[in-house]
Short mmCIF file of C-alpha atoms and ligand atoms in Angstrom, two decimals:
data_model
loop_
_atom_site.label_atom_id
_atom_site.label_comp_id
_atom_site.label_asym_id
_atom_site.label_seq_id
_atom_site.Cartn_x
_atom_site.Cartn_y
_atom_site.Cartn_z
CA MET J 1 0.08 -0.21 0.09
CA GLN J 2 2.56 2.41 0.92
CA ASP J 3 4.32 1.60 -2.44
CA ALA J 4 1.56 2.20 -4.16
CA LEU J 5 1.10 5.53 -2.63
CA ARG J 6 4.33 7.02 -2.99
CA SER J 7 4.26 5.96 -7.24
CA SER J 8 0.72 6.68 -8.00
CA ALA J 9 -1.43 9.48 -7.19
CA ILE J 10 -3.14 10.98 -4.59
CA VAL J 11 -5.89 13.55 -3.70
CA VAL J 12 -5.58 15.99 -0.26
CA THR J 13 -8.72 17.64 0.83
CA GLY J 14 -9.27 20.24 3.51
CA ASP J 15 -8.83 23.82 4.32
CA ILE J 16 -5.97 24.46 1.74
CA VAL J 17 -4.15 27.94 1.48
CA THR J 18 -2.21 27.38 -1.57
CA MET J 19 -0.42 31.16 -1.41
CA GLU J 20 -1.50 31.65 -5.18
CA PRO J 21 -2.76 34.93 -5.50
CA ARG J 22 -5.42 34.24 -7.87
CA ARG J 23 -7.08 31.03 -5.99
CA GLU J 24 -5.50 31.11 -2.50
CA ARG J 25 -8.06 28.85 -0.78
CA VAL J 26 -8.94 25.63 -2.59
CA ASP J 27 -10.84 22.41 -0.81
CA ALA J 28 -8.27 19.95 -2.88
CA ILE J 29 -5.23 19.54 -4.35
CA ALA J 30 -3.91 16.45 -7.01
CA ILE J 31 -0.66 15.17 -6.35
CA ALA J 32 1.38 12.82 -8.45
CA HIS J 33 5.13 11.63 -8.66
CA GLY J 34 5.46 14.01 -5.81
CA ARG J 35 4.37 17.12 -7.46
CA VAL J 36 0.74 19.14 -7.27
CA VAL J 37 -1.05 18.22 -10.49
CA ALA J 38 -3.90 20.14 -9.86
CA SER J 39 -5.66 22.49 -6.90
CA GLY J 40 -9.00 23.69 -7.09
CA SER J 41 -12.41 21.84 -5.92
CA ARG J 42 -12.83 18.45 -5.15
CA GLY J 43 -14.04 17.69 -8.24
CA GLU J 44 -11.54 19.54 -10.21
CA ALA J 45 -8.75 17.84 -8.46
CA ALA J 46 -10.46 14.15 -8.61
CA ALA J 47 -11.12 14.83 -12.73
CA ALA J 48 -6.84 15.54 -12.42
CA CYS J 49 -6.39 11.74 -11.45
CA PRO J 50 -7.08 8.21 -12.75
CA SER J 51 -10.06 6.80 -10.99
CA GLY J 52 -9.72 5.35 -7.79
CA THR J 53 -6.90 7.82 -6.71
CA PRO J 54 -7.08 7.80 -2.78
CA VAL J 55 -8.38 10.57 -1.07
CA LEU J 56 -6.64 12.04 2.51
CA GLU J 57 -8.12 14.41 4.62
CA LEU J 58 -5.49 16.05 6.52
CA GLY J 59 -8.10 18.25 8.71
CA GLY J 60 -6.55 21.66 10.45
CA THR J 61 -5.41 24.48 7.42
CA VAL J 62 -2.78 22.69 5.26
CA VAL J 63 -0.51 25.34 4.12
CA PRO J 64 2.75 25.09 1.94
CA GLY J 65 5.74 23.15 2.88
CA LEU J 66 7.09 25.98 5.40
CA ILE J 67 10.88 27.17 4.69
CA ASP J 68 13.55 28.38 7.12
CA SER J 69 15.94 30.44 4.76
CA HIS J 70 18.78 30.63 7.46
CA VAL J 71 19.44 27.73 9.59
CA HIS J 72 22.19 25.43 11.01
CA MET J 73 20.54 21.84 10.41
CA LEU J 74 23.91 20.02 10.49
CA TRP J 75 25.17 22.06 13.59
CA GLY J 76 21.99 21.87 15.40
CA GLY J 77 22.24 17.88 14.74
CA ARG J 78 25.38 17.63 16.21
CA ALA J 79 24.31 19.92 18.96
CA MET J 80 22.01 17.72 19.72
CA GLU J 81 24.47 14.97 21.18
CA ARG J 82 26.98 17.51 22.58
CA LEU J 83 27.22 19.64 25.65
CA ASP J 84 24.99 22.28 25.62
CA LEU J 85 25.32 25.32 27.81
CA ALA J 86 22.09 27.25 26.74
CA GLY J 87 20.19 28.56 29.37
CA ALA J 88 22.98 28.50 32.20
CA ALA J 89 22.47 31.17 34.64
CA SER J 90 25.63 31.39 36.37
CA VAL J 91 29.35 30.47 36.30
CA GLU J 92 29.28 27.91 38.55
CA ASP J 93 26.16 26.35 36.42
CA VAL J 94 28.84 26.67 33.80
CA GLU J 95 30.98 24.92 35.61
CA ARG J 96 29.02 22.17 36.71
CA ARG J 97 27.65 21.68 33.34
CA ILE J 98 31.04 21.22 31.90
CA ALA J 99 32.17 19.03 34.79
CA ALA J 100 29.00 16.81 34.43
CA ALA J 101 30.15 15.96 30.47
CA ALA J 102 33.70 15.21 31.68
CA ALA J 103 32.66 12.96 34.18
CA SER J 104 31.83 10.62 31.34
CA LEU J 105 35.10 10.99 29.37
CA PRO J 106 38.47 9.81 29.97
CA PRO J 107 41.44 12.35 31.07
CA GLU J 108 42.77 13.52 27.72
CA ALA J 109 39.12 13.53 25.72
CA TRP J 110 38.17 16.39 24.04
CA ILE J 111 34.88 18.01 25.67
CA LEU J 112 32.89 19.77 22.61
CA GLY J 113 29.95 21.46 23.23
CA THR J 114 28.48 25.10 22.78
CA ALA J 115 27.97 28.07 24.58
CA SER J 116 25.74 30.73 23.01
CA LEU J 117 26.05 32.85 26.09
CA ASP J 118 26.13 36.50 26.51
CA ARG J 119 27.72 37.81 29.68
CA GLU J 120 24.39 39.43 31.34
CA ASP J 121 23.44 36.08 31.05
CA LEU J 122 25.32 34.93 33.81
CA ARG J 123 24.31 35.83 37.60
CA GLU J 124 28.65 37.19 37.57
CA GLY J 125 27.83 39.31 34.59
CA ARG J 126 30.77 37.94 33.16
CA PHE J 127 32.59 34.56 31.24
CA PRO J 128 34.06 32.09 32.86
CA THR J 129 37.81 32.38 33.47
CA LEU J 130 40.66 30.40 32.16
CA ALA J 131 41.15 28.64 35.48
CA GLU J 132 37.40 27.96 36.03
CA LEU J 133 37.37 26.07 32.82
CA ASP J 134 40.09 24.29 33.22
CA ARG J 135 39.05 22.92 36.82
CA ALA J 136 35.58 22.07 35.22
CA ALA J 137 37.06 20.40 32.50
CA GLY J 138 39.68 18.57 34.91
CA GLY J 139 42.48 19.87 32.74
CA ARG J 140 40.87 17.82 29.66
CA PRO J 141 41.01 20.23 26.00
CA LEU J 142 37.53 21.95 26.06
CA PHE J 143 35.95 23.72 22.85
CA LEU J 144 32.83 25.49 23.23
CA ASP J 145 31.07 27.31 19.99
CA ARG J 146 29.59 30.50 20.33
CA ARG J 147 27.04 31.28 18.13
CA ALA J 148 29.26 29.85 15.04
CA HIS J 149 31.51 33.68 15.86
CA ASP J 150 33.36 33.06 18.97
CA ALA J 151 34.83 30.02 20.89
CA PHE J 152 35.33 29.24 24.65
CA ALA J 153 38.80 27.04 25.19
CA SER J 154 40.35 25.46 28.09
CA SER J 155 44.36 25.57 28.31
CA ALA J 156 45.04 22.13 27.00
CA ALA J 157 43.00 22.96 24.13
CA LEU J 158 45.08 26.04 23.36
CA ARG J 159 48.07 24.10 24.24
CA LEU J 160 47.13 21.60 21.26
CA ALA J 161 46.33 24.53 19.12
CA GLY J 162 49.81 25.82 19.71
CA ILE J 163 48.55 28.82 21.14
CA ASP J 164 50.63 30.72 23.55
CA ARG J 165 51.73 34.69 24.20
CA SER J 166 53.56 34.61 21.35
CA THR J 167 50.44 33.83 18.57
CA ALA J 168 49.62 36.44 16.37
CA ASP J 169 46.36 37.18 16.29
CA PRO J 170 44.54 35.50 12.87
CA PRO J 171 43.26 37.93 9.86
CA GLY J 172 39.89 38.82 10.87
CA GLY J 173 39.86 36.95 14.52
CA VAL J 174 41.24 37.91 18.04
CA ILE J 175 42.77 35.90 20.57
CA GLU J 176 41.58 37.81 23.75
CA ARG J 177 44.32 38.43 25.93
CA ASP J 178 44.75 39.50 29.47
CA GLY J 179 46.93 42.65 31.24
CA ASP J 180 49.79 40.20 30.92
CA GLY J 181 49.42 39.05 27.70
CA GLU J 182 48.09 35.82 28.38
CA ALA J 183 45.15 34.39 26.66
CA THR J 184 41.91 34.19 28.64
CA GLY J 185 40.30 31.16 26.42
CA PHE J 186 37.87 33.44 25.14
CA LEU J 187 38.44 33.25 20.96
CA VAL J 188 36.63 36.48 18.92
CA GLU J 189 35.31 35.40 15.20
CA ARG J 190 35.92 32.17 13.41
CA PRO J 191 39.45 32.75 12.32
CA ALA J 192 40.41 32.64 15.82
CA ALA J 193 38.17 29.67 17.26
CA GLU J 194 39.46 27.84 14.38
CA LEU J 195 42.62 27.65 15.33
CA VAL J 196 41.48 25.42 18.06
CA GLU J 197 38.77 24.04 16.79
CA HIS J 198 40.97 22.30 14.11
CA ALA J 199 43.34 21.04 16.64
CA ALA J 200 40.18 18.87 18.39
CA PRO J 201 39.60 15.39 16.79
CA SER J 202 38.04 15.86 13.28
CA ASP J 203 34.04 14.43 12.58
CA THR J 204 33.58 11.76 10.08
CA LEU J 205 30.91 11.51 7.41
CA GLU J 206 29.17 8.67 9.47
CA ASP J 207 29.08 11.23 12.51
CA ARG J 208 27.55 14.03 10.13
CA LEU J 209 25.09 11.75 8.30
CA ARG J 210 24.21 10.56 12.06
CA TRP J 211 23.15 14.59 13.10
CA LEU J 212 21.16 14.73 10.01
CA ALA J 213 18.91 12.04 10.54
CA ALA J 214 18.58 13.21 14.16
CA ILE J 215 17.42 16.81 13.44
CA GLN J 216 15.34 16.17 10.50
CA PRO J 217 12.30 14.72 12.44
CA GLU J 218 13.07 18.27 14.81
CA PHE J 219 12.22 20.11 12.20
CA LEU J 220 9.35 17.93 10.29
CA SER J 221 7.48 17.78 13.37
CA ARG J 222 7.35 21.57 13.25
CA GLY J 223 6.25 22.05 9.76
CA ILE J 224 9.68 23.08 8.06
CA THR J 225 10.01 20.63 4.53
CA SER J 226 12.97 23.14 2.98
CA VAL J 227 16.15 24.96 4.56
CA VAL J 228 18.99 26.97 3.88
CA ASP J 229 22.32 25.93 5.68
CA PRO J 230 23.94 28.54 5.67
CA ALA J 231 27.51 27.94 5.76
CA LEU J 232 29.43 24.73 4.89
CA THR J 233 32.93 23.69 4.73
CA PRO J 234 33.78 20.83 1.90
CA GLU J 235 33.27 17.84 4.39
CA GLU J 236 29.88 18.97 5.59
CA LEU J 237 28.59 19.58 1.68
CA LEU J 238 30.06 16.14 1.10
CA ALA J 239 27.54 14.61 4.36
CA PHE J 240 24.45 16.36 2.66
CA GLN J 241 25.68 15.24 -0.86
CA ALA J 242 25.59 11.59 0.82
CA ALA J 243 22.53 11.79 2.79
CA ALA J 244 20.65 12.92 -0.44
CA ASP J 245 22.36 10.17 -2.43
CA ARG J 246 20.96 7.42 0.31
CA GLY J 247 17.44 8.70 0.25
CA GLU J 248 17.89 10.55 3.79
CA LEU J 249 17.52 13.75 3.03
CA THR J 250 13.80 14.47 4.23
CA VAL J 251 14.07 18.35 4.20
CA ARG J 252 15.57 19.82 1.31
CA THR J 253 18.22 21.67 1.55
CA THR J 254 19.98 24.38 -0.30
CA ALA J 255 23.61 24.20 0.85
CA MET J 256 25.80 27.33 1.13
CA PRO J 257 29.34 26.51 0.51
CA LEU J 258 31.68 28.55 3.26
CA GLY J 259 34.16 30.82 1.26
CA ASP J 260 36.99 32.57 2.63
CA GLY J 261 38.49 35.81 1.93
CA GLU J 262 41.73 35.24 2.41
CA VAL J 263 41.50 32.42 -0.26
CA GLU J 264 40.76 33.29 -3.92
CA PRO J 265 37.44 32.44 -5.24
CA GLU J 266 38.66 30.16 -7.87
CA GLY J 267 40.96 28.01 -5.16
CA MET J 268 38.19 27.77 -2.69
CA MET J 269 35.74 26.39 -4.96
CA ALA J 270 38.83 24.06 -6.24
CA ARG J 271 38.84 23.06 -2.66
CA PHE J 272 35.04 21.80 -2.66
CA THR J 273 34.75 20.10 -6.18
CA GLY J 274 38.81 18.09 -5.38
CA ALA J 275 36.77 16.66 -1.80
CA GLY J 276 34.31 15.50 -4.29
CA VAL J 277 31.46 18.34 -3.94
CA ASP J 278 29.52 18.79 -6.82
CA LEU J 279 28.71 22.47 -7.06
CA ASP J 280 26.71 21.96 -9.74
CA ARG J 281 23.91 19.96 -8.19
CA ARG J 282 20.52 20.86 -8.44
CA ASP J 283 18.25 18.40 -7.24
CA ASP J 284 14.87 18.79 -5.70
CA ASN J 285 16.27 17.95 -2.01
CA LEU J 286 19.62 18.89 -2.42
CA ARG J 287 20.92 22.16 -4.19
CA ILE J 288 24.25 24.16 -3.67
CA GLY J 289 23.54 28.16 -2.80
CA PRO J 290 25.51 31.22 -2.72
CA ILE J 291 28.88 31.13 -1.44
CA LYS J 292 28.83 32.32 1.95
CA LEU J 293 30.42 35.01 3.46
CA PHE J 294 31.18 36.11 7.16
CA LEU J 295 31.54 40.10 6.85
CA ASP J 296 31.13 40.92 10.29
CA GLY J 297 30.37 39.90 13.96
CA GLY J 298 26.86 39.45 15.77
CA GLY J 299 24.65 42.12 17.59
CA SER J 300 24.23 40.00 20.66
CA LEU J 301 28.11 39.70 20.22
CA GLY J 302 28.89 43.18 20.24
CA THR J 303 30.77 42.59 17.29
CA ALA J 304 28.38 44.00 14.50
CA LEU J 305 30.12 46.28 12.01
CA LEU J 306 28.09 49.49 12.93
CA ARG J 307 28.30 53.08 11.44
CA GLU J 308 28.50 54.61 14.74
CA PRO J 309 30.65 53.49 17.31
CA TRP J 310 29.48 51.09 19.98
CA PRO J 311 28.24 52.54 22.80
CA GLY J 312 30.21 52.68 26.06
CA THR J 313 33.31 52.06 23.82
CA ASP J 314 36.16 54.20 22.66
CA GLY J 315 35.06 54.58 19.27
CA TYR J 316 35.15 50.58 18.59
CA LEU J 317 32.79 50.00 15.29
CA GLY J 318 32.80 46.17 15.43
CA ASN J 319 34.76 43.66 13.76
CA GLN J 320 35.23 43.36 9.68
CA THR J 321 35.81 39.58 9.35
CA THR J 322 36.18 39.56 5.86
CA SER J 323 38.47 42.38 3.99
CA THR J 324 36.64 44.19 1.25
CA ALA J 325 38.78 43.45 -1.43
CA GLY J 326 38.18 39.40 -0.89
CA LEU J 327 34.37 40.32 -0.25
CA ARG J 328 34.53 42.30 -3.45
CA ALA J 329 36.70 39.15 -5.15
CA TYR J 330 34.19 36.97 -4.79
CA CYS J 331 31.24 38.83 -5.64
CA SER J 332 32.78 39.55 -8.98
CA TRP J 333 33.94 36.04 -9.39
CA ALA J 334 30.64 34.91 -8.56
CA ALA J 335 28.72 37.00 -10.72
CA ALA J 336 31.12 36.08 -13.69
CA ASN J 337 30.24 32.58 -13.21
CA GLY J 338 26.32 32.75 -13.05
CA ARG J 339 26.51 32.09 -9.16
CA GLY J 340 25.34 34.14 -6.29
CA VAL J 341 27.04 35.17 -3.09
CA GLY J 342 25.18 35.47 0.49
CA VAL J 343 27.07 37.84 3.31
CA HIS J 344 26.40 37.95 6.81
CA CYS J 345 26.19 41.41 7.60
CA VAL J 346 24.59 42.48 10.97
CA GLY J 347 25.41 45.93 10.99
CA GLY J 348 25.00 48.97 8.80
CA ALA J 349 28.87 49.44 7.83
CA ALA J 350 28.60 46.08 6.69
CA ILE J 351 25.22 45.89 4.90
CA ASP J 352 26.77 49.19 3.17
CA LEU J 353 30.04 47.47 2.12
CA ALA J 354 27.74 44.41 1.06
CA LEU J 355 25.79 46.23 -1.40
CA GLU J 356 28.49 47.86 -2.79
CA ALA J 357 30.53 44.92 -3.13
CA PHE J 358 27.10 43.62 -4.81
CA ALA J 359 26.68 46.75 -7.12
CA ALA J 360 30.45 47.00 -8.31
CA ALA J 361 29.87 42.81 -9.62
CA ASP J 362 26.31 43.92 -10.95
CA GLY J 363 28.19 46.31 -13.27
CA GLU J 364 30.67 43.84 -14.62
CA HIS J 365 27.86 40.99 -14.97
CA PRO J 366 24.27 41.58 -13.82
CA ILE J 367 23.61 39.49 -10.57
CA ALA J 368 19.60 39.63 -10.11
CA GLY J 369 18.52 36.17 -10.12
CA LEU J 370 21.49 34.53 -8.75
CA GLY J 371 20.93 34.58 -5.44
CA PHE J 372 22.92 37.38 -4.13
CA THR J 373 21.75 37.92 -0.13
CA LEU J 374 21.95 40.12 2.75
CA ILE J 375 21.68 37.74 5.60
CA HIS J 376 20.47 39.21 8.72
CA ALA J 377 21.12 42.74 7.90
CA TYR J 378 19.38 44.02 11.10
CA LEU J 379 20.80 46.60 12.61
CA TRP J 380 19.72 49.49 10.86
CA PRO J 381 19.64 48.86 7.15
CA SER J 382 19.12 52.52 5.65
CA GLU J 383 16.49 53.57 3.36
CA GLU J 384 19.29 53.93 0.81
CA ASN J 385 20.29 50.15 1.39
CA MET J 386 16.85 49.04 0.52
CA ALA J 387 16.45 51.07 -2.41
CA ARG J 388 19.56 49.84 -3.55
CA ALA J 389 18.61 46.04 -2.98
CA ARG J 390 15.50 46.39 -5.14
CA GLU J 391 16.84 47.80 -7.61
CA LEU J 392 19.97 44.87 -7.84
CA GLY J 393 17.19 42.39 -6.81
CA VAL J 394 19.17 41.74 -3.90
CA LEU J 395 17.24 39.06 -1.64
CA VAL J 396 17.27 39.22 2.59
CA ALA J 397 16.94 36.29 4.56
CA THR J 398 15.74 37.85 7.97
CA GLN J 399 15.15 36.21 11.26
CA ALA J 400 12.99 37.56 13.27
CA PRO J 401 12.85 35.40 16.42
CA LEU J 402 16.57 36.95 16.97
CA GLN J 403 15.00 40.04 17.47
CA TRP J 404 12.80 37.98 20.51
CA SER J 405 16.10 36.15 21.51
CA PHE J 406 18.51 39.13 21.23
CA GLY J 407 16.19 41.95 22.45
CA PRO J 408 17.00 42.46 25.76
CA GLY J 409 20.65 42.58 25.39
CA LEU J 410 20.30 45.05 22.73
CA VAL J 411 17.94 47.26 24.48
CA ARG J 412 20.52 47.58 27.45
CA ARG J 413 23.42 48.65 24.83
CA PHE J 414 21.13 51.07 22.36
CA GLY J 415 17.37 51.51 24.10
CA ILE J 416 14.50 50.62 22.95
CA ALA J 417 13.83 52.71 20.39
CA ALA J 418 16.71 51.59 18.58
CA VAL J 419 15.86 48.25 18.93
CA GLY J 420 12.32 48.91 17.86
CA ARG J 421 14.24 49.92 14.55
CA ALA J 422 16.14 46.56 14.23
CA HIS J 423 14.55 43.80 12.02
CA PRO J 424 12.79 46.43 9.75
CA LEU J 425 10.42 43.72 8.17
CA ARG J 426 7.69 46.22 7.42
CA SER J 427 10.08 48.69 5.67
CA TRP J 428 11.90 45.91 3.20
CA LEU J 429 8.63 44.75 2.41
CA SER J 430 7.60 48.00 1.52
CA ALA J 431 10.54 48.71 -0.12
CA GLY J 432 9.53 45.98 -2.78
CA VAL J 433 12.83 43.67 -1.63
CA THR J 434 12.36 39.81 -1.61
CA VAL J 435 12.71 38.87 2.24
CA GLY J 436 12.58 35.26 3.33
CA GLY J 437 12.02 34.22 6.89
CA GLY J 438 14.26 32.23 9.36
CA SER J 439 15.23 31.60 12.67
CA ASP J 440 19.36 31.20 12.54
CA GLY J 441 18.32 27.89 14.87
CA PRO J 442 18.34 25.72 15.96
CA ASP J 443 17.58 27.10 19.09
CA PHE J 444 14.18 24.31 19.40
CA GLU J 445 12.33 27.26 21.30
CA THR J 446 12.54 29.51 18.50
CA VAL J 447 13.15 27.66 15.00
CA ALA J 448 9.02 27.04 15.17
CA PRO J 449 7.63 29.16 12.04
CA LEU J 450 4.68 29.27 14.24
CA PHE J 451 6.21 31.14 16.98
CA ALA J 452 7.98 33.28 14.04
CA PHE J 453 4.49 33.97 12.89
CA TRP J 454 3.54 35.63 16.50
CA GLN J 455 6.89 37.43 16.95
CA MET J 456 6.68 39.13 13.20
CA ARG J 457 3.26 39.91 13.98
CA ARG J 458 3.85 41.21 17.70
CA ARG J 459 7.29 42.18 17.73
CA THR J 460 7.56 41.09 21.32
CA ILE J 461 10.95 40.48 22.68
CA GLN J 462 12.07 37.80 25.64
CA GLY J 463 10.86 39.00 29.26
CA ARG J 464 8.61 42.16 27.73
CA ASP J 465 5.05 42.32 26.97
CA ASP J 466 4.68 45.27 24.71
CA ALA J 467 5.40 45.83 21.25
CA VAL J 468 8.98 46.67 20.27
CA GLY J 469 8.55 48.67 17.30
CA PRO J 470 5.15 47.85 16.19
CA GLY J 471 5.32 50.14 13.04
CA GLU J 472 7.62 47.28 11.58
CA ALA J 473 4.96 44.51 12.49
CA VAL J 474 4.04 42.10 9.30
CA ASP J 475 0.42 41.40 8.69
CA ALA J 476 -0.86 37.40 8.76
CA ARG J 477 -0.20 37.24 5.15
CA GLU J 478 2.96 38.63 5.05
CA ALA J 479 4.32 36.35 7.83
CA LEU J 480 3.15 33.20 6.07
CA ALA J 481 4.35 35.06 2.86
CA LEU J 482 7.96 35.08 4.39
CA TYR J 483 7.88 31.12 4.99
CA THR J 484 7.09 30.02 2.21
CA THR J 485 7.35 32.24 -1.13
CA GLY J 486 9.60 34.77 0.39
CA ALA J 487 11.85 32.00 1.61
CA ALA J 488 11.52 29.46 -1.49
CA ALA J 489 13.54 32.50 -3.38
CA VAL J 490 15.83 32.77 -0.79
CA ALA J 491 16.45 29.19 -1.14
CA LEU J 492 16.73 29.29 -5.34
CA ALA J 493 13.38 27.35 -5.40
CA GLY J 494 10.54 28.68 -6.94
CA ASP J 495 8.69 25.21 -6.96
CA ARG J 496 8.41 25.41 -3.20
CA GLY J 497 6.17 27.61 -1.01
CA ARG J 498 3.20 27.90 -3.23
CA LEU J 499 0.58 24.67 -4.15
CA ALA J 500 0.08 25.40 -7.45
CA PRO J 501 0.73 22.76 -10.46
CA GLY J 502 4.12 21.81 -10.42
CA CYS J 503 5.28 22.81 -7.21
CA VAL J 504 6.14 19.95 -5.36
CA ALA J 505 3.77 18.59 -3.07
CA ASP J 506 5.26 19.75 0.28
CA LEU J 507 2.57 20.87 2.77
CA VAL J 508 1.73 21.15 6.34
CA ALA J 509 -1.76 20.47 8.46
CA LEU J 510 -1.96 23.20 11.20
CA ASP J 511 -4.36 23.21 13.71
CA VAL J 512 -5.05 26.78 13.77
CA ASP J 513 -5.40 28.76 10.38
CA PRO J 514 -2.56 31.27 10.15
CA LEU J 515 -4.43 33.46 8.12
CA THR J 516 -7.50 34.40 10.41
CA ALA J 517 -6.16 33.39 13.89
CA SER J 518 -4.82 35.51 16.33
CA PRO J 519 -0.51 35.65 16.85
CA GLU J 520 -1.59 33.97 20.27
CA ALA J 521 -3.28 31.68 18.82
CA CYS J 522 -0.50 30.87 16.01
CA ARG J 523 2.11 30.88 18.94
CA ASP J 524 0.22 28.18 20.78
CA GLY J 525 -0.57 25.77 17.70
CA SER J 526 0.97 22.84 16.70
CA VAL J 527 1.56 20.81 13.53
CA LEU J 528 -1.35 17.79 12.59
CA ALA J 529 1.06 16.48 9.82
CA THR J 530 3.66 17.34 7.37
CA MET J 531 4.16 15.89 3.86
CA VAL J 532 7.07 16.23 1.52
CA GLY J 533 6.41 15.13 -2.38
CA GLY J 534 3.22 13.64 -1.52
CA GLU J 535 4.70 11.54 1.57
CA ILE J 536 3.61 12.08 5.19
CA VAL J 537 6.86 12.37 6.92
CA HIS J 538 5.39 13.33 10.38
CA ASP J 539 1.80 12.40 11.50
CA ALA J 540 0.54 13.75 14.72
CA ARG J 541 -3.03 13.52 14.02
ZN1 LIG F 601 23.55 31.70 11.06
#
């Protein structure tokens, strides 16, 4: 029966939102070979299929499969089996959790994990010291990633990485040091973090396949059927390729190869192809997206590249982690080769630099349609930035849930009015820019699109009840579009995000109608069932 369903047609009936302007709601869609072949009345759908085609009533409100246009799926799977310090309330708590992880390991083994913490999250208002990390780790090498930018390392880890007081900072990164010039164990930005990460035992293909297998059900249960995974090494991309080849990549993925401004684009791409990555892959389940570059730090990290100095600093503007020359070289090369570049740019000065590089590349070869993308772009994109993005056909990957998580810290630094102007969704859309929604997860609290629908409509931040910048809120239809048609554009997948003939048959049945329910009802709603390619892949009915 299962095989018959897979190869033959099926009619799905119910209250179906298609995201097609001409026929937004229908009673049925007909599916064959994993794609929508008809949508309309029950009679119209049935007429498109052989007689005797099974009919499935999913219940609730059915919407196109939801798309997260910026989520670290692979790293999320890895985090599921490693130490995670999320929610730690004090340095003591951090030490206790590290010590618990250490207790299960041999004395020489590395402790690997994530510590996406801010100083203010900890009661002491500071990060753990190197001595505290060493004590908790019992002398073991410890490496804790902080939001894919920074890292914490123990003395043993620094030693194994060959870092001592004579080690120079790598380009784009800082080895934080104390007054005596000794490393504190806090490494600022990826180039510094990687010095230690590369000294740790390397992950295997089987590790990565296991992580992908572990995390996909989490996404499917939240209605996410497609993602853009936005910063992958050759080895990580090979895992996606292997998962897709084995039929294990159910969550359709647009995978972005990670570039490096210090390496020529041709040489960088040769590293991928040399490792066996097919950079021209464009399957339904796996396609290669734009090249990713990190241009600045983060808003919550206090390292985004701003136009004005960071408050409370002596003129510090933030970190530029890729040189302007490197950025320009990638944009120019990508445009000439029919590819896109997705630039992590949080602060206004980084957004300015990215758009200047995009415009320069556009002057050589038109970039519209190639996937040139501003990623994050939330600490105050200007009206001029928005107009330019629209003119150039530049996409924006935005993550409203970050306003919720990072809001309190940003309010402390910049005040409520400035935070109200951050993540300006309304302004981007009014400027006519194509914007995709996403989470920058996988923090499972905020990765759920239903949570984002609430946040984008209410503009609430953690710990407050009032709307922060209510003028930048979007309406119910726009919120759904951000996670369907908008995110599909960012994923370079025009046959997703809609339930129209020819589109992939990815759909989600929700127990709330996201177009008519209140934002709170969306937040508290749940996913009844998820289908990918016409097959049920999550069922909570
Ligand atoms: Zn990210």
